[in-house]
PDB file of C-alpha atoms in Angstrom:
ATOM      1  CA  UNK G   1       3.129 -20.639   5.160  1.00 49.00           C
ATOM      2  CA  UNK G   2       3.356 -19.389   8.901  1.00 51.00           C
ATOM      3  CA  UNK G   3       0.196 -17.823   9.509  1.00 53.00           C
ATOM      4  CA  UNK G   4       1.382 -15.900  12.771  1.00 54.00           C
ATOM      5  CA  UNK G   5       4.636 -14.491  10.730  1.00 53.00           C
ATOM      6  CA  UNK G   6       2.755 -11.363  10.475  1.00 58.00           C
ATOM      7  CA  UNK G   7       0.855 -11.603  13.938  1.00 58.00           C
ATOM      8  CA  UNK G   8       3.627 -11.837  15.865  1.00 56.00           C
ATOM      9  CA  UNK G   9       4.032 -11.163  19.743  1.00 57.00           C
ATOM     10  CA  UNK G  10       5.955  -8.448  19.171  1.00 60.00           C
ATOM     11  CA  UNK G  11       3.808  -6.189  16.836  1.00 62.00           C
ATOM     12  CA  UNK G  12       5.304  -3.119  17.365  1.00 68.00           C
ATOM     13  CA  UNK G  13       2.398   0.480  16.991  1.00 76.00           C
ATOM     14  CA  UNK G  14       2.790   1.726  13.488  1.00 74.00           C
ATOM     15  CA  UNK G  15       4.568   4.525  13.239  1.00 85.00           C
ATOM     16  CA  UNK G  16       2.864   7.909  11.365  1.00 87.00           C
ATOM     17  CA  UNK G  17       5.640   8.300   8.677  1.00 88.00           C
ATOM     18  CA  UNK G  18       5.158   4.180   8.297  1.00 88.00           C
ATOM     19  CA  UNK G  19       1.549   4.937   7.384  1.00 88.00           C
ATOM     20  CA  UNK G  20       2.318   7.872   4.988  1.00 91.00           C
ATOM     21  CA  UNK G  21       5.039   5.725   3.112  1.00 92.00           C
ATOM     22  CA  UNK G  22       2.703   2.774   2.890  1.00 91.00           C
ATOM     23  CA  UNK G  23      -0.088   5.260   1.237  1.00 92.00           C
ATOM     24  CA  UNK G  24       2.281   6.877  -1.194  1.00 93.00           C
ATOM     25  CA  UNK G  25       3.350   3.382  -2.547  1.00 94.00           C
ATOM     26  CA  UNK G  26      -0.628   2.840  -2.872  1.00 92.00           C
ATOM     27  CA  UNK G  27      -1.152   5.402  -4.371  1.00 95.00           C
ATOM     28  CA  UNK G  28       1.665   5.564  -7.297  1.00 95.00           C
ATOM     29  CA  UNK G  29       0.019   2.073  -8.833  1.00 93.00           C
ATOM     30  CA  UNK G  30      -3.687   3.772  -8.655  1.00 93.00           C
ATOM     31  CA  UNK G  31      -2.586   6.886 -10.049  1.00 95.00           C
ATOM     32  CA  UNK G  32      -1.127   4.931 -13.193  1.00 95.00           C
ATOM     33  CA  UNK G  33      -3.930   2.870 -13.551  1.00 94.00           C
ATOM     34  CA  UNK G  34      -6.051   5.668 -13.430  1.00 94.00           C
ATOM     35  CA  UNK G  35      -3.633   6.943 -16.170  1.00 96.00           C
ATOM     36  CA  UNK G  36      -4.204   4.378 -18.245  1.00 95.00           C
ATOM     37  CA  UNK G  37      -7.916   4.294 -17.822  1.00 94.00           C
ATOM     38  CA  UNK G  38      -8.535   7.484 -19.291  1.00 95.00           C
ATOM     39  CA  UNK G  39      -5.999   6.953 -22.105  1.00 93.00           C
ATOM     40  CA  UNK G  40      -7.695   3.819 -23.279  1.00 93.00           C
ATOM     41  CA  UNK G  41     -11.040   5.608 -22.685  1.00 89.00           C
ATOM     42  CA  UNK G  42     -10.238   8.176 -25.567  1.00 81.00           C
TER      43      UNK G  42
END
């Protein structure tokens, strides 16, 4: 495994809408578990 494949020269400056996508798709997985948390809790 290349371990400069993701620090490459050419790192471009992350975009707003990048970061906002990359949250949502956090957040769906954390909002399931969370889900399931409290309907195992019961």
């Amino acid at each position: 495994m290349n371990v400069y494949l993701f620090r490459s020269p050419l790192t471009m400056p992350i975009s707003e809408t990048q970061i906002f996508v990359a949250l949502l798709i956090a957040l769906i997985p954390g909002i399931l578990a969370f889900r399931l948390s409290t309907e195992l809790y019961k």
